[in-house]
Every structure is written in structure tokens, then in C-alpha cells.
mmCIF file of C-alpha atoms and ligand atoms in Angstrom:
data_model
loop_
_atom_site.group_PDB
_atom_site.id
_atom_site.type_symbol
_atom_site.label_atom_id
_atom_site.label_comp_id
_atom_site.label_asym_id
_atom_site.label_seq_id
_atom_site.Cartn_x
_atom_site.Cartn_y
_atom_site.Cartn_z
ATOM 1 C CA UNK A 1368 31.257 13.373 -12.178
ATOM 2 C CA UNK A 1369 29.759 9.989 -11.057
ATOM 3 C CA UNK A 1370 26.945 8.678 -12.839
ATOM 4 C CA UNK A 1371 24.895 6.195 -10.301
ATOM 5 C CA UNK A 1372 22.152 3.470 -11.254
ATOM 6 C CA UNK A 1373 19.546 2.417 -8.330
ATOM 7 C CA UNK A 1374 18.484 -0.914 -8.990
ATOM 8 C CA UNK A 1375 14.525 -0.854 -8.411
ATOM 9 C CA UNK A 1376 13.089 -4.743 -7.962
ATOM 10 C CA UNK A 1377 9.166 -5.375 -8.378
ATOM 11 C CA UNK A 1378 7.629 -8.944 -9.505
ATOM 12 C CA UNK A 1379 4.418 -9.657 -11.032
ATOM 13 C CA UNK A 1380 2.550 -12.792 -9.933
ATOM 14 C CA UNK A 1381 -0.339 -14.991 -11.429
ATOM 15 C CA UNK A 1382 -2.595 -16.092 -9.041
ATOM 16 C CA UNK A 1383 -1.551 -19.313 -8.805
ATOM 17 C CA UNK A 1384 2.408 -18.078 -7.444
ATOM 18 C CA UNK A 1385 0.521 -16.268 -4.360
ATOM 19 C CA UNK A 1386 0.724 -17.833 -1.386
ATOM 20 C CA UNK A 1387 -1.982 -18.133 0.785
ATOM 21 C CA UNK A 1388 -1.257 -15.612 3.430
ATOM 22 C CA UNK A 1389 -1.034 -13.343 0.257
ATOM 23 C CA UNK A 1390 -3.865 -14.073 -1.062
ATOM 24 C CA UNK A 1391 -5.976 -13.364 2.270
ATOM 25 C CA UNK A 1392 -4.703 -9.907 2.473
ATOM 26 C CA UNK A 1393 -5.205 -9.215 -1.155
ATOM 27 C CA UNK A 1394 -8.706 -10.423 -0.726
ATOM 28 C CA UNK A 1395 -8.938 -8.039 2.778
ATOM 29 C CA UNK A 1396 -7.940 -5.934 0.513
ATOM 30 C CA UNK A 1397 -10.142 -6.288 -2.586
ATOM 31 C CA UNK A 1398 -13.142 -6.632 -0.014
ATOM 32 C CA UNK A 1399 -12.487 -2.906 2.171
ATOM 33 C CA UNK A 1400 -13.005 -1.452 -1.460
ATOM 34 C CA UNK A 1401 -16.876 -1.729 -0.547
ATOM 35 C CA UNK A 1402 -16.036 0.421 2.720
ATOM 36 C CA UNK A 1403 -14.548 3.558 0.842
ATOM 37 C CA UNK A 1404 -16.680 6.886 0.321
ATOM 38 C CA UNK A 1405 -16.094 7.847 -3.040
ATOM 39 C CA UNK A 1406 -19.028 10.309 -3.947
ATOM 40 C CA UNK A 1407 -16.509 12.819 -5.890
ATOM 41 C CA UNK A 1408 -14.229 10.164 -7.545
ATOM 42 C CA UNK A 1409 -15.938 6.884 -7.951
ATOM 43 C CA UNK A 1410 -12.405 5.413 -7.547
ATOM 44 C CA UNK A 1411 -12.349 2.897 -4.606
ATOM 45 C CA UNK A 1412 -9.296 1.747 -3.187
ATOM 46 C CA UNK A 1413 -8.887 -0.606 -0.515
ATOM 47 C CA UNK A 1414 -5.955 -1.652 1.614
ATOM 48 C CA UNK A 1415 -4.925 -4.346 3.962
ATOM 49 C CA UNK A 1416 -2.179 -4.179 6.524
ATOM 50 C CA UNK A 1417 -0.343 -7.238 8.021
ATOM 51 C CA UNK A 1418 1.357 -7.186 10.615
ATOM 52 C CA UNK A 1419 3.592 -10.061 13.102
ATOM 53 C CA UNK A 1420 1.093 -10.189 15.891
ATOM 54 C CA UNK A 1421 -1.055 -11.900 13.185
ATOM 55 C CA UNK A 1422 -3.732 -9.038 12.969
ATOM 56 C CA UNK A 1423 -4.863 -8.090 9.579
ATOM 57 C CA UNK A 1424 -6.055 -4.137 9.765
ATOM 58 C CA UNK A 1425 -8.022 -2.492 7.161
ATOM 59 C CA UNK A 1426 -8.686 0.659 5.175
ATOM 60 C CA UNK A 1427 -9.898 2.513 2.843
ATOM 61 C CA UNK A 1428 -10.266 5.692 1.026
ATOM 62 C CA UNK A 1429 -12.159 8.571 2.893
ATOM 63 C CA UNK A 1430 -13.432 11.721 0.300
ATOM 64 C CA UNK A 1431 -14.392 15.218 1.728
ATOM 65 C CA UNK A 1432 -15.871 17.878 -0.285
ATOM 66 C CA UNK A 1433 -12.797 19.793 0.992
ATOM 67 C CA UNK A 1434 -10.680 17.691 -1.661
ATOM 68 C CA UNK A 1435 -7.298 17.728 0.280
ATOM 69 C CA UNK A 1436 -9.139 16.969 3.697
ATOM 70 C CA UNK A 1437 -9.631 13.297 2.136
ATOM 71 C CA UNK A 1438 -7.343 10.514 3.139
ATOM 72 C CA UNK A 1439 -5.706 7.487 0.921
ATOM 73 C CA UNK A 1440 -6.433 4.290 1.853
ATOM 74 C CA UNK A 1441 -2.849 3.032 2.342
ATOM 75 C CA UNK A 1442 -2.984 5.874 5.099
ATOM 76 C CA UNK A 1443 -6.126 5.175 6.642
ATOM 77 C CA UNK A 1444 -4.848 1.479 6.925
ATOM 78 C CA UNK A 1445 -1.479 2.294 8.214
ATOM 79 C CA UNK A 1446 -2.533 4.914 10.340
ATOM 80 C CA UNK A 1447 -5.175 2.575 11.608
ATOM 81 C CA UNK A 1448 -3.323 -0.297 12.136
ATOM 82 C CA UNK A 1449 -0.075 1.832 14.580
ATOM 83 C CA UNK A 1450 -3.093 3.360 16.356
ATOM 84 C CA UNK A 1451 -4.716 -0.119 16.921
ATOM 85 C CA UNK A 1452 -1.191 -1.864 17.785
ATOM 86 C CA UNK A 1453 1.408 0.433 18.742
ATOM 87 C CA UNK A 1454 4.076 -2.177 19.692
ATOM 88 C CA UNK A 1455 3.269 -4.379 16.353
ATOM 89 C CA UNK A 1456 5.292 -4.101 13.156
ATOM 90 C CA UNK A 1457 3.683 -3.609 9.794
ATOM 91 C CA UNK A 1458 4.710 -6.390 7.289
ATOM 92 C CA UNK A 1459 3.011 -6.309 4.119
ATOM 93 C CA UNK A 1460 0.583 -4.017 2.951
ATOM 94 C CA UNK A 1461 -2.233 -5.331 0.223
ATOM 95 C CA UNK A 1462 -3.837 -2.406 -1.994
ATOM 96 C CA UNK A 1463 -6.801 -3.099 -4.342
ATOM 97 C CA UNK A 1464 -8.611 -0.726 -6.427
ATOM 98 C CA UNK A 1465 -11.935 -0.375 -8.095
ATOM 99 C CA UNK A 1466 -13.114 1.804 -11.086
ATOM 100 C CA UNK A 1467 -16.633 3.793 -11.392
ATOM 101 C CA UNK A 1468 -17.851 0.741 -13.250
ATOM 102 C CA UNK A 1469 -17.235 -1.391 -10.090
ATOM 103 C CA UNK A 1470 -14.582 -3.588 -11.646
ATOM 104 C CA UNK A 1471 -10.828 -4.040 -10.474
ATOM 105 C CA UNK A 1472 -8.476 -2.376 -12.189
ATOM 106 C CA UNK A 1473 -7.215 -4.542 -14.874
ATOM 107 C CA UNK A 1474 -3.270 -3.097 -13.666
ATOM 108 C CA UNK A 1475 -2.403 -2.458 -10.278
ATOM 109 C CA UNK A 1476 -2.763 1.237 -8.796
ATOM 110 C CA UNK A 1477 0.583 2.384 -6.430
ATOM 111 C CA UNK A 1478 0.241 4.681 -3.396
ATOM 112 C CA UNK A 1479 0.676 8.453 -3.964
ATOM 113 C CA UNK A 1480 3.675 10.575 -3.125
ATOM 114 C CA UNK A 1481 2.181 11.010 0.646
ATOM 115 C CA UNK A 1482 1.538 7.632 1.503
ATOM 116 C CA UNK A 1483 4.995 6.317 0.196
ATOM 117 C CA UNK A 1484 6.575 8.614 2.710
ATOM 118 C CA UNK A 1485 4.127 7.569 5.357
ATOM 119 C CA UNK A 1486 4.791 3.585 4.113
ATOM 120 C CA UNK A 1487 8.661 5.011 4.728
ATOM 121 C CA UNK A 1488 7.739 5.818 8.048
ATOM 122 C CA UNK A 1489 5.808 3.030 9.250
ATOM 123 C CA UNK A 1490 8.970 0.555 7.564
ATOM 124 C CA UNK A 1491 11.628 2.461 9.346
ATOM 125 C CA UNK A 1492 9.324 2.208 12.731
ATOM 126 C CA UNK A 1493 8.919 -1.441 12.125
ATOM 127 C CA UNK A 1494 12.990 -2.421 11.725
ATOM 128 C CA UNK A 1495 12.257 -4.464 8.702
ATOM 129 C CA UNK A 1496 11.504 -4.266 5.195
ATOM 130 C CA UNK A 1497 7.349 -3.370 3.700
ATOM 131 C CA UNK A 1498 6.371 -6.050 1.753
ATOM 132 C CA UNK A 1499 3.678 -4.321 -0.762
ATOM 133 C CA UNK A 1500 1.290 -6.277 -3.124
ATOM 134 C CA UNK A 1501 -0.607 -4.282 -5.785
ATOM 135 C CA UNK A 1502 -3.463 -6.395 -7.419
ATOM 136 C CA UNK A 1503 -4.639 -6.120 -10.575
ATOM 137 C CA UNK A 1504 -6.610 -8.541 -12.284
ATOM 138 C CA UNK A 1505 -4.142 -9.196 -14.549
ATOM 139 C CA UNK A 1506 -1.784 -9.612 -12.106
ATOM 140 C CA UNK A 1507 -0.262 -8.439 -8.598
ATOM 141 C CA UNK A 1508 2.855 -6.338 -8.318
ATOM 142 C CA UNK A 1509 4.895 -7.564 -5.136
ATOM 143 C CA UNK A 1510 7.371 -5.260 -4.144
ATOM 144 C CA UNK A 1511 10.110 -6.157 -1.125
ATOM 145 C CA UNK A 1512 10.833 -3.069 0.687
ATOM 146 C CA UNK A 1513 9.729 0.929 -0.016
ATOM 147 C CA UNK A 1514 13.149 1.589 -0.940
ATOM 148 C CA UNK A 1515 11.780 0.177 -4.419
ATOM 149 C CA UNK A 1516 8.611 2.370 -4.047
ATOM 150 C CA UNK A 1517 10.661 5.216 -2.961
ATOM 151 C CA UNK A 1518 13.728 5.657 -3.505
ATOM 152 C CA UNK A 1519 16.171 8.727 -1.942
ATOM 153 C CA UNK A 1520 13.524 8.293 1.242
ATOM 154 C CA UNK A 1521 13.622 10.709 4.079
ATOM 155 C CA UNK A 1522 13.996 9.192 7.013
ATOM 156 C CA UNK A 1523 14.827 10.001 10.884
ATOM 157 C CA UNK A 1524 18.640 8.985 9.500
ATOM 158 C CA UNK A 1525 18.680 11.750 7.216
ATOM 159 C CA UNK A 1526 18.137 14.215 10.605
ATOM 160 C CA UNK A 1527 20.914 12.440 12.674
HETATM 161 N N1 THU Q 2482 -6.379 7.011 -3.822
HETATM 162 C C1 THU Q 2482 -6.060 6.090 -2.852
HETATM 163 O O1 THU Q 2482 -6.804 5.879 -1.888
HETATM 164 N N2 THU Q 2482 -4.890 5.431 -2.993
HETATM 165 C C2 THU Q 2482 -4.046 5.532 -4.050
HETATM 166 O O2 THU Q 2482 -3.036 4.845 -4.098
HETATM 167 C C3 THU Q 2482 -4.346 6.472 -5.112
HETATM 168 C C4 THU Q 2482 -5.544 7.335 -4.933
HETATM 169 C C5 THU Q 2482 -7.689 7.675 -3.713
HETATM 170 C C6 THU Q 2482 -7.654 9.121 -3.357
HETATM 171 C C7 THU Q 2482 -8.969 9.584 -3.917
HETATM 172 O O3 THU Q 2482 -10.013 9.297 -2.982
HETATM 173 C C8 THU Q 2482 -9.179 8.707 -5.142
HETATM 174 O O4 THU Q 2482 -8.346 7.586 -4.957
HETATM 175 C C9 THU Q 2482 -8.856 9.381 -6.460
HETATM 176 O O5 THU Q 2482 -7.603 9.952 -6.423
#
């Protein structure tokens, strides 16, 4: 028997310890909250995707009355952002969240099961590590890479 650790890495930063690229995609972020439709959970999320041609792509979540037929924002984002640029790489991904009272989330929400694997996806397509910041207002979760998101990924690799 072998008994294995994974070493999992996150950082939370204060405002002040963002830099300012950061805090322009957190604030994409915080702001595509306002684009979401949210009539069955209230819950807005928002989501902001850099990426090295300099564009800054945006999304958020999209309810349906057929529950499952709704899409994350981290999807919508991602999804909108390879559509948009096809030959750009994704960099960092910003995610912001609001609650039915209208106010941030006082802790930092992280993407569903689905969109890890899709943030998988779009890191392996990209050749370099996801950068993802989670805001809350009491401070922002920075995480280097989706192997610390997901760990045990499935990847084209994993077929080969
Ligand atoms: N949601 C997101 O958009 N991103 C997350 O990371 C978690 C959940 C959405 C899906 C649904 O519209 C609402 O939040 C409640 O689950």
C-alpha cells in the first residue's frame, strides 16, 4: 500500500495585495453580475475571462425553467471567450457572486463540478496554467492552476 498526499495551494488576498490587472477583472467580474437571469435562484454570478491578446470576455449565469438547460457563468464566459478568440489562450478567470439581497457574498463562491472540467479543458487548450480569483468581500481566493481546483483531472492525456 502507498498512501499519497496532493498538495492543494490557494491564497487569500486583501484588496490592497491585488494588482491592478486583478482588480479590473474582478471588477468585470463583480459588474456582469447585473447581466445574469436569475428569476428561479436569485443567485447572480458573474465571471470575467482574461486572456494574452489583452481581451477581457464576460459572462454570466443564464436560468431556464428547464433547470439543467441553464448554464454557469464560468461556462458562459469560457465558452464565450474560445468562441470569440479561437487562437487566444485563457489566463485568469475572475468569478463574483451576488445573493438575493443584492450584496456580494461575504466568502468567495467556486465553480461547480462541470465548469472545473470545462476550466480543465480550456487550461489544457491554452498550454499554461488558469489563474482563478474568487472574490468575496472579505477577501479573494487566487488559485494558480485547476490542478488545485481539480485535482485527478481528465484530460486528452488520460485518452493517449
Ligand atoms: N452558479 C454559477 O453560475 N456558478 C457557480 O460557480 C455556482 C452556481 C449558478 C447556477 C445557478 O444559476 C445559480 O448559480 C444557483 O445554483
Amino acid at each position: 500500500m502507498e498512501n499519497l498526499k496532493l498538495d492543494i495551494r490557494y491564497r487569500i488576498l486583501k484588496e490592497d495585495e491585488l494588482s491592478s490587472e486583478d482588480l479590473i477583472l474582478i471588477n468585470k467580474a463583480k459588474e456582469a453580475t447585473a447581466t445574469s437571469y436569475t428569476p428561479y435562484s436569485h443567485f447572480r454570478v458573474g465571471a470575467a475571462v482574461a486572456m494574452d491578446n489583452g481581451e477581457i470576455i464576460c459572462g454570466s449565469n443564464q436560468e431556464n425553467a428547464a433547470f439543467p438547460s441553464g448554464l454557469c457563468a464560468e461556462r458562459c464566459a469560457i465558452f464565450y471567450a474560445q468562441a470569440a478568440h479561437p487562437d487566444a489562450a485563457v489566463t485568469t478567470l475572475a468569478i463574483a457572486a451576488r445573493q438575493r439581497d443584492g450584496l456580494f457574498t461575504p466568502q468567495p463562491i467556486s465553480p461547480c463540478g462541470a465548469c472545473r472540467q470545462v476550466l480543465a479543458e480550456a487550461e489544457y487548450r491554452a498550454k499554461q496554467p488558469m489563474r482563478v480569483l474568487l472574490y468575496g468581500t472579505q477577501g479573494t481566493c487566487e488559485i494558480q492552476g485547476i490542478g488545485h481546483l481539480l485535482p485527478f483531472m481528465f484530460t486528452d492525456d488520460d485518452m493517449h
